[in-house]
Amino acid sequence: QVQLVESGGGLVQPGGSLRLSCAASGSIFSVNAMGWYRQAPGKLRDLVAALAGGDIATYTDSVKGRFTISRDSGKNTVDLQMDSLKPEDTAVYFCHIRALRPGSARYSDYWGQGTQVTVSQ
């Protein structure tokens, strides 16, 4: 099985920074996408940032210029550096990967358990 473990969430004041980290473990042959999503209370889970297709980064408009996604392919880890945080960034953040397991014919999606990020005075 594939497991994702997230760390780095917490409480921060507006304008502050946090760094989220996610490590994937288990039987993984290949990863073709890694990213972060978030879900605020009463809202759907939305893409925040992702790396795919040769490490091409995609960001939702509201975080462009403030968040930076990076990965270590050799370790199957993905980080999200979040700067200039705003109260509207408050949400549960979920790590995501699309991975191919040995012996499998297709890629599958895997999710972390989520980590809370709260931006407040």
mmCIF file of C-alpha atoms in Angstrom, residues 1-58:
data_model
loop_
_atom_site.group_PDB
_atom_site.id
_atom_site.type_symbol
_atom_site.label_atom_id
_atom_site.label_comp_id
_atom_site.label_asym_id
_atom_site.label_seq_id
_atom_site.Cartn_x
_atom_site.Cartn_y
_atom_site.Cartn_z
ATOM 1 C CA GLN A 1 0.000 0.000 0.000
ATOM 2 C CA VAL A 2 1.027 3.630 -0.431
ATOM 3 C CA GLN A 3 0.957 5.995 2.544
ATOM 4 C CA LEU A 4 1.359 9.756 2.670
ATOM 5 C CA VAL A 5 2.428 11.482 5.876
ATOM 6 C CA GLU A 6 2.045 15.246 6.142
ATOM 7 C CA SER A 7 3.626 17.639 8.595
ATOM 8 C CA GLY A 8 4.068 21.354 9.143
ATOM 9 C CA GLY A 9 0.580 22.717 9.691
ATOM 10 C CA GLY A 10 -0.348 24.985 12.557
ATOM 11 C CA LEU A 11 -1.457 28.430 13.638
ATOM 12 C CA VAL A 12 0.200 31.509 12.150
ATOM 13 C CA GLN A 13 -0.552 35.212 12.095
ATOM 14 C CA PRO A 14 -1.495 36.969 8.841
ATOM 15 C CA GLY A 15 1.634 37.717 6.847
ATOM 16 C CA GLY A 16 3.485 34.795 8.354
ATOM 17 C CA SER A 17 4.900 31.661 6.769
ATOM 18 C CA LEU A 18 4.521 27.927 7.081
ATOM 19 C CA ARG A 19 6.114 25.011 5.252
ATOM 20 C CA LEU A 20 4.158 21.831 4.664
ATOM 21 C CA SER A 21 5.947 18.580 3.942
ATOM 22 C CA CYS A 22 4.643 15.285 2.634
ATOM 23 C CA ALA A 23 6.477 11.980 2.378
ATOM 24 C CA ALA A 24 5.161 9.045 0.389
ATOM 25 C CA SER A 25 6.130 5.542 1.431
ATOM 26 C CA GLY A 26 5.305 2.037 0.351
ATOM 27 C CA SER A 27 5.646 0.180 -2.879
ATOM 28 C CA ILE A 28 5.944 2.854 -5.577
ATOM 29 C CA PHE A 29 7.298 2.288 -9.073
ATOM 30 C CA SER A 30 6.702 5.728 -10.500
ATOM 31 C CA VAL A 31 5.062 9.046 -9.593
ATOM 32 C CA ASN A 32 3.739 11.320 -12.328
ATOM 33 C CA ALA A 33 2.053 13.997 -10.212
ATOM 34 C CA MET A 34 2.394 15.395 -6.706
ATOM 35 C CA GLY A 35 0.545 18.274 -5.154
ATOM 36 C CA TRP A 36 -1.420 19.945 -2.419
ATOM 37 C CA TYR A 37 -5.135 20.541 -2.104
ATOM 38 C CA ARG A 38 -7.116 22.313 0.598
ATOM 39 C CA GLN A 39 -10.597 22.214 2.008
ATOM 40 C CA ALA A 40 -12.133 24.997 4.034
ATOM 41 C CA PRO A 41 -15.228 24.396 6.199
ATOM 42 C CA GLY A 42 -18.333 24.045 4.054
ATOM 43 C CA LYS A 43 -16.358 24.076 0.815
ATOM 44 C CA LEU A 44 -15.100 21.542 -1.690
ATOM 45 C CA ARG A 45 -11.518 20.334 -1.800
ATOM 46 C CA ASP A 46 -9.604 22.483 -4.297
ATOM 47 C CA LEU A 47 -6.196 22.358 -5.902
ATOM 48 C CA VAL A 48 -3.598 24.651 -4.349
ATOM 49 C CA ALA A 49 -0.449 23.660 -6.235
ATOM 50 C CA ALA A 50 0.809 20.672 -8.177
ATOM 51 C CA LEU A 51 3.810 19.358 -10.082
ATOM 52 C CA ALA A 52 3.298 17.132 -13.109
ATOM 53 C CA GLY A 53 4.547 16.449 -16.595
ATOM 54 C CA GLY A 54 8.217 16.988 -16.007
ATOM 55 C CA ASP A 55 7.813 19.109 -12.887
ATOM 56 C CA ILE A 56 5.648 21.784 -14.443
ATOM 57 C CA ALA A 57 4.127 23.736 -11.551
ATOM 58 C CA THR A 58 0.491 24.769 -11.428
#
